[in-house]
Structures are given as structure tokens and as C-alpha cells.
Short mmCIF file of C-alpha atoms and ligand atoms in Angstrom, two decimals:
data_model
loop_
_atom_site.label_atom_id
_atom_site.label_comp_id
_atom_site.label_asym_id
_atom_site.label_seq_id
_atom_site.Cartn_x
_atom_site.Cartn_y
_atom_site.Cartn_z
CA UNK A 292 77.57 106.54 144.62
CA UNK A 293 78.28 104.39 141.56
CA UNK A 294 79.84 100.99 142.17
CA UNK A 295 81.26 99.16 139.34
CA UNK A 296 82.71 95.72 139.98
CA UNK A 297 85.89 94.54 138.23
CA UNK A 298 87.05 91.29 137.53
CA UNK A 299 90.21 91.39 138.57
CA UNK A 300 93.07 94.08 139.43
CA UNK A 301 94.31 95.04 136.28
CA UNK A 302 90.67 95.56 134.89
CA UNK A 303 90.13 98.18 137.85
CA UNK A 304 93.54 99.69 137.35
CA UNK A 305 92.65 99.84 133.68
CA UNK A 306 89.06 101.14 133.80
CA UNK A 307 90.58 103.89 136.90
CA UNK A 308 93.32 104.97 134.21
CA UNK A 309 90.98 105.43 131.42
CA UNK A 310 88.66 107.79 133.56
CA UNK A 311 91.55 109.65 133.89
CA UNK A 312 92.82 110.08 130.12
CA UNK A 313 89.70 111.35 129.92
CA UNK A 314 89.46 113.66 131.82
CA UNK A 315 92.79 115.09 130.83
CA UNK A 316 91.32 114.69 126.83
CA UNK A 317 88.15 116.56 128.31
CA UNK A 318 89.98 119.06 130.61
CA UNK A 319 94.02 119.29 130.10
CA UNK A 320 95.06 121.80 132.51
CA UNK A 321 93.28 119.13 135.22
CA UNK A 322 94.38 119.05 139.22
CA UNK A 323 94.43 115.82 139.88
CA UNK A 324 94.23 114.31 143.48
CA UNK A 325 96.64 111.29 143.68
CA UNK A 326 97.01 108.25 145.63
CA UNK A 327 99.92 105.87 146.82
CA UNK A 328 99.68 102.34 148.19
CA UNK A 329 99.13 99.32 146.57
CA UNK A 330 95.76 99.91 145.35
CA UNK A 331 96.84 102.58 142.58
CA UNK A 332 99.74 100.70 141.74
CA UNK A 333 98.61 99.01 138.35
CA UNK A 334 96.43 102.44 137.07
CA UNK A 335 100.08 104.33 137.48
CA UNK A 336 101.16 101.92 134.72
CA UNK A 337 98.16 102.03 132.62
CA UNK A 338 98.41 105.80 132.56
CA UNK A 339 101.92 105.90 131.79
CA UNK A 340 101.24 103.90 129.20
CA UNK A 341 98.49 105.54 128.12
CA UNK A 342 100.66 108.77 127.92
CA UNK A 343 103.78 106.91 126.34
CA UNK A 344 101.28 105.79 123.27
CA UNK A 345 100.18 109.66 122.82
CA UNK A 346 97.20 111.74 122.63
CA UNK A 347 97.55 113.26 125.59
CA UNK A 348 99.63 115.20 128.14
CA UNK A 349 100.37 116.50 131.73
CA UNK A 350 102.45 119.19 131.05
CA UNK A 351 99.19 121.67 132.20
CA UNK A 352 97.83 119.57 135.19
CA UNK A 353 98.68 120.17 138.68
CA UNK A 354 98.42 117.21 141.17
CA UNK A 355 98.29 116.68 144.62
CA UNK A 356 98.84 113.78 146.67
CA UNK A 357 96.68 113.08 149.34
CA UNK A 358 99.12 112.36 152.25
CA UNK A 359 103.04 112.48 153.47
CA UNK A 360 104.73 110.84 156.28
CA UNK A 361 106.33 113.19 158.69
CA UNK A 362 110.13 112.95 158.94
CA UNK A 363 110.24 111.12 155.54
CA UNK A 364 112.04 113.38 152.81
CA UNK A 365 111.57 112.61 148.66
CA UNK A 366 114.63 110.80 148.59
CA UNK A 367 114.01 108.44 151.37
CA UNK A 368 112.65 105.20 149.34
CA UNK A 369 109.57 104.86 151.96
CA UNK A 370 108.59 108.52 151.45
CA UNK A 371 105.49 108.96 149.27
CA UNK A 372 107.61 111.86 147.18
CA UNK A 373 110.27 108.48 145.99
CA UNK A 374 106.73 106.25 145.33
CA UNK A 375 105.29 108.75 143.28
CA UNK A 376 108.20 110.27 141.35
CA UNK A 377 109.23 105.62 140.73
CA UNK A 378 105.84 105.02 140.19
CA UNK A 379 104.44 107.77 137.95
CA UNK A 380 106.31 111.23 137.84
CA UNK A 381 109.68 110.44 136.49
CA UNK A 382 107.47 109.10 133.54
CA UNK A 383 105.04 111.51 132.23
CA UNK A 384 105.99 115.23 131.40
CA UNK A 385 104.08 116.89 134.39
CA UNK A 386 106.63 119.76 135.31
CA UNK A 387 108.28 119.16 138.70
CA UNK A 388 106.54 122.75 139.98
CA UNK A 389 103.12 121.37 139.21
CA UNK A 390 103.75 118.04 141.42
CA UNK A 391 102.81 119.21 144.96
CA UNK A 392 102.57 116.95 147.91
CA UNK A 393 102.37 117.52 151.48
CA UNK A 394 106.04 118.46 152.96
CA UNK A 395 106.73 115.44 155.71
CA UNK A 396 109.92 117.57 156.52
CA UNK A 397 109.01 121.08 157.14
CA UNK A 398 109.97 122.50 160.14
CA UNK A 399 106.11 124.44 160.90
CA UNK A 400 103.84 121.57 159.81
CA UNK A 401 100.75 123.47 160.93
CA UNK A 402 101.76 125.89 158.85
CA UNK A 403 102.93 123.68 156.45
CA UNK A 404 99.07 122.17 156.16
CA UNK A 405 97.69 125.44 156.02
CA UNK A 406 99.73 126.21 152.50
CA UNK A 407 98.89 123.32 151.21
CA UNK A 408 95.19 123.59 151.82
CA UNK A 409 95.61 126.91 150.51
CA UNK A 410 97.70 125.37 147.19
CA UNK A 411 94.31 123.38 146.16
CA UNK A 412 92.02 125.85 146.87
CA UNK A 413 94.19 128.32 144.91
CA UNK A 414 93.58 125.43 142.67
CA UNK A 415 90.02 125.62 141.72
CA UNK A 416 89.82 122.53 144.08
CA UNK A 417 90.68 119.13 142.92
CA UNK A 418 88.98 117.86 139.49
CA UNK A 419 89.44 114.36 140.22
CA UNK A 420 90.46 112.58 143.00
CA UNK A 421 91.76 109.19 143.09
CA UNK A 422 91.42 107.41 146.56
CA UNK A 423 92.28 104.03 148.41
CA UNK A 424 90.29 102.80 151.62
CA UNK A 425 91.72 101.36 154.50
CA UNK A 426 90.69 98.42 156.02
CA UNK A 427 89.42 100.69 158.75
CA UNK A 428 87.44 102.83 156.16
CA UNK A 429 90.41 105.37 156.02
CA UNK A 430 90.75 108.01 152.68
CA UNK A 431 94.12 110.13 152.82
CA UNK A 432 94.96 109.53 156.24
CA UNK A 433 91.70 110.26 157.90
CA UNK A 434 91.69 107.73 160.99
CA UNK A 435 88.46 106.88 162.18
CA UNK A 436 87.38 109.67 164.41
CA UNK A 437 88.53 112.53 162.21
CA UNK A 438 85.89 115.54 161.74
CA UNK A 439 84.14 115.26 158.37
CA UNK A 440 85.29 119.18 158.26
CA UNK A 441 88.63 118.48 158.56
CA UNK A 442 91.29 120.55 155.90
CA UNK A 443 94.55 119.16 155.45
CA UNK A 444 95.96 118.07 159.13
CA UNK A 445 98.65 116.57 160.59
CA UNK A 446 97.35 113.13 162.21
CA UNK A 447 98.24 109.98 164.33
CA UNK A 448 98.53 106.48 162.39
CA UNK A 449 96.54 104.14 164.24
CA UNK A 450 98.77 101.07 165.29
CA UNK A 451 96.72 98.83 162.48
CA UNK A 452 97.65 100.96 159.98
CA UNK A 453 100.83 101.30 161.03
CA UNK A 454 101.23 97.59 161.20
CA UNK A 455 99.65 97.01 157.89
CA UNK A 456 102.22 99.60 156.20
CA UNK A 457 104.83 98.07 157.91
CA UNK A 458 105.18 95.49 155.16
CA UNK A 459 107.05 98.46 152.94
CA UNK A 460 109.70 99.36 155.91
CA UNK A 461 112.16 96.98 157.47
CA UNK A 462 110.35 97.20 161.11
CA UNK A 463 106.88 98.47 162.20
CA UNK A 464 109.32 100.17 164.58
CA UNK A 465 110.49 102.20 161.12
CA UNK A 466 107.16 103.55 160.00
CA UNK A 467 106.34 107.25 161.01
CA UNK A 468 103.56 107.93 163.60
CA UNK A 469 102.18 111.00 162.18
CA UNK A 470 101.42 112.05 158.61
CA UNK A 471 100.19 114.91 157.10
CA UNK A 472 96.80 114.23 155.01
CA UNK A 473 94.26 116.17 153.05
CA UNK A 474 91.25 116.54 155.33
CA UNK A 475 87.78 115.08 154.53
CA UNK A 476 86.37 118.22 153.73
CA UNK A 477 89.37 118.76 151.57
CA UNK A 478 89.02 115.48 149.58
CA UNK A 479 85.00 116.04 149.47
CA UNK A 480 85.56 119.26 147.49
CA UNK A 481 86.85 117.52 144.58
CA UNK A 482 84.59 117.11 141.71
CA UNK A 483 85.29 113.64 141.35
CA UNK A 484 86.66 111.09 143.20
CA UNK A 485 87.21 107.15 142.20
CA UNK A 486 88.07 105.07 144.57
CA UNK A 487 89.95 101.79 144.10
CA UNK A 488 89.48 98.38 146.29
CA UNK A 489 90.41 95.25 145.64
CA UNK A 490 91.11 91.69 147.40
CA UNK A 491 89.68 89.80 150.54
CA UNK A 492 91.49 92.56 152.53
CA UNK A 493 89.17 95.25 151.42
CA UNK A 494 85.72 93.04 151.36
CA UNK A 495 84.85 93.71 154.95
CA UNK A 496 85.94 97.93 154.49
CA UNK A 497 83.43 97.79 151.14
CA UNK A 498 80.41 95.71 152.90
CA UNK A 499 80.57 98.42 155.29
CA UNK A 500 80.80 100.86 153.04
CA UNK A 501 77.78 100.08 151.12
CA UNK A 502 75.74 99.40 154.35
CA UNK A 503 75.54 103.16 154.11
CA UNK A 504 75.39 104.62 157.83
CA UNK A 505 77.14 107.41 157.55
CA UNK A 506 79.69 108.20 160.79
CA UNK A 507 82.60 109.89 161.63
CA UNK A 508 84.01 106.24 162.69
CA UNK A 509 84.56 105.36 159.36
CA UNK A 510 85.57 108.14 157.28
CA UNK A 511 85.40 106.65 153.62
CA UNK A 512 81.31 106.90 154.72
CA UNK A 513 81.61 110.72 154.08
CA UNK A 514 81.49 110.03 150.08
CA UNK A 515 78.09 108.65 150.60
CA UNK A 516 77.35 112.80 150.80
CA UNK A 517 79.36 113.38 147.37
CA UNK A 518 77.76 113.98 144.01
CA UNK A 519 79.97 111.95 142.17
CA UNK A 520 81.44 108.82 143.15
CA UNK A 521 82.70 105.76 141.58
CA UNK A 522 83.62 102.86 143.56
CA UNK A 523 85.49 100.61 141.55
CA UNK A 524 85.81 97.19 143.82
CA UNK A 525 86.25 93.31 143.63
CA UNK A 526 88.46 90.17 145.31
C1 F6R B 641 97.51 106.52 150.27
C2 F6R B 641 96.40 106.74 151.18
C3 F6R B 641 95.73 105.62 151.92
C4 F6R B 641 95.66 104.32 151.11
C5 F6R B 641 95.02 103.22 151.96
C6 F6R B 641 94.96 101.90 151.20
O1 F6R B 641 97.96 107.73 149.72
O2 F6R B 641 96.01 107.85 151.37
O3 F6R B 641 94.43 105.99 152.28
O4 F6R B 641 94.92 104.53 149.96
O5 F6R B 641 95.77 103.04 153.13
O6 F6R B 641 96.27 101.48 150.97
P1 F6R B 641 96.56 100.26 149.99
O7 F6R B 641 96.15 100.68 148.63
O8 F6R B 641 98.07 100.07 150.09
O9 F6R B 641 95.78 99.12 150.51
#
């Protein structure tokens, strides 16, 4: 694992974009393993603006987000379909076939999971995978507990994270109980991952984190068993 500590947010969201131009300079029919949240937030601007000021394009990569809520549709605003297509996709030239994310409506969502595992695979697996961490140690939505074989599952939010998401919907009440995610062994198969953490939130997640035990109790540990890793952190 390579950590790299950043001065501040926009210096992570900047140095987290440029890995990616990169890659699509280096590779540019790339799949790419997106995030939403807060974390990714400021990289989604970089790269758009990285894209608006040329030299590169999407129009070849495939992405895939790692995670959906279940019973939230692309044009409800809390879905993660609206963040990504406000946030990034209405503003880069990736066509709308290549943009795959889990389907939080579909009415066989083991099925549903299945398909999509089978989309990356189909893939080549993901090139480069952009995660968050919970303050629990979650990646995708991988609660602690979940199997460190684990494809792309439906899975119950914990009550923290539901409470800590809350802040985007108008009640805790509002936010979904399920999601679907990308499993661990899903997200491991990528040949690179980055994952972003910043502010006093995150500290105790990334002490634990670098501790090193690895344990199915705190999922982000898995990456500890990756090749290629960079943790791009600060508060
Ligand atoms: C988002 C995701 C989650 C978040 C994590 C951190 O697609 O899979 O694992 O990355 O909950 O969220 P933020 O960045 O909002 O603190």
C-alpha cells in the first residue's frame, strides 16, 4: 500500500484526478470504477476540467459505480444515477451505454447483481478503481462483516451509515436500507484502486487502517492484500 498525504482537499482531489488522466492518456478505452459521496466530490471537477481543457477523452471507457440504493431510480435527486450524471456524466463525452451502475430499481435484484458482476468481468475487470472509506472501514457498501469473497450483493446499511448519509435526504427515516454494492472480491480485482480520505471524520477509519490487521470487521483492511494501492489521506 502506498500512502501519500495531501495538504488539503483540493490537493487530494487534484493529485486523484491526475492519476486518472493518466491513465486514460496511457490506456483510453479504460473501465473505470467510480465513487459517490463527498470524498470524490472535488476530483469530479478536476477531471472535468481536465477533459474540458483537452487532450483527452471518455468516449472509449466504460465505468462502473461501485454501489446503488435500492428503490432509488436516476431521476430521484438522492439516487447515485442523479449524483453521478450532476456531478460528472452530463459533462464529459462518455456515451450513456458505457455508464453502468447497479439498477436500485429492478424488480430481480439477485439477478440484477449477478449481471452486473457479469458486466465487469465481461469487462476485463476494472482498470482503476476509485474508492471512499467509511468511518466504519466500509468500500462500496461492504458493512463490516461482509465476506472478503463477496461479488456484487445486495446488503443492509448499518444504522451509522445510514445516519451519517442522512445529511443528503430530508429524514434518516428517507434513506434506503439496502443497497446494491460491488463485492470485495469484486473491487479487489481491479488493477488499481485509489482511495480518497480526508478530515477528522476519517482519521480514526485511516489509523486503523494502517495498523494493518487484516479482518473481515473492517473491510477497507482487504486492500492491505492488493498489489497496488494508493491511499491518498489528510485532515
Ligand atoms: C460511495 C461509497 C461509499 C463512500 C463512503 C464514504 O459510492 O461506496 O463507500 O465512499 O461511504 O463516503 P463519503 O465520501 O461521503 O465520506
Amino acid at each position: 500500500m502506498h500512502w501519500i498525504q495531501v495538504g488539503d482537499y483540493d490537493e487530494m482531489s487534484e493529485l486523484a484526478a491526475s492519476i486518472f488522466e493518466q491513465q486514460l492518456l496511457r490506456k483510453p478505452d479504460s473501465t473505470l470504477g467510480l465513487a459517490t459521496g463527498g470524498s470524490p466530490q472535488g476530483f469530479y471537477v478536476s477531471l472535468v476540467k481536465r477533459y474540458i481543457n483537452g487532450g483527452f477523452s471518455f468516449k472509449k471507457v466504460n465505468t462502473f459505480n461501485l454501489d446503488e440504493y435500492i428503490g432509488l431510480g436516476p431521476d430521484d435527486e438522492t439516487s447515485y444515477h442523479h449524483y453521478m450524471k450532476r456531478s460528472f456524466f452530463d459533462f464529459v463525452d462518455i456515451p450513456v451505454s458505457q455508464q453502468h451502475l447497479p439498477n436500485g430499481l429492478a424488480d430481480d435484484l439477485l439477478l440484477e447483481c449477478q449481471l452486473y458482476e457479469q458486466a465487469i468481468e465481461e469487462s476485463g475487470w476494472i482498470d482503476l478503481q476509485l474508492l471512499g472509506i467509511g468511518v466504519n472501514g466500509h468500500i462500496g457498501f461492504n458493512e463490516p462483516g461482509t465476506a472478503f469473497q463477496s461479488k456484487t450483493q445486495v446488503i443492509d446499511l448499518t444504522e451509522e451509515t445510514r445516519n451519517k448519509n442522512s445529511k443528503y435526504f430530508s429524514s434518516e427515516a428517507e434513506v434506503p436500507a439496502q443497497a446494491i454494492t460491488m463485492g470485495l472480491r469484486t473491487i479487489m480485482k481491479a488493477k488499481q484502486i485509489i482511495l480518497l480520505a480526508f478530515g477528522e471524520e476519517k482519521a480514526g477509519a485511516i489509523a486503523r487502517l494502517q495498523a494493518g490487521t487484516v479482518t473481515e470487521d473492517f473491510p477497507a483492511s482487504i486492500l492491505h492484500h492488493h498489489p497496488n494501492v494508493k491511499v491518498l489521506y489528510g485532515k
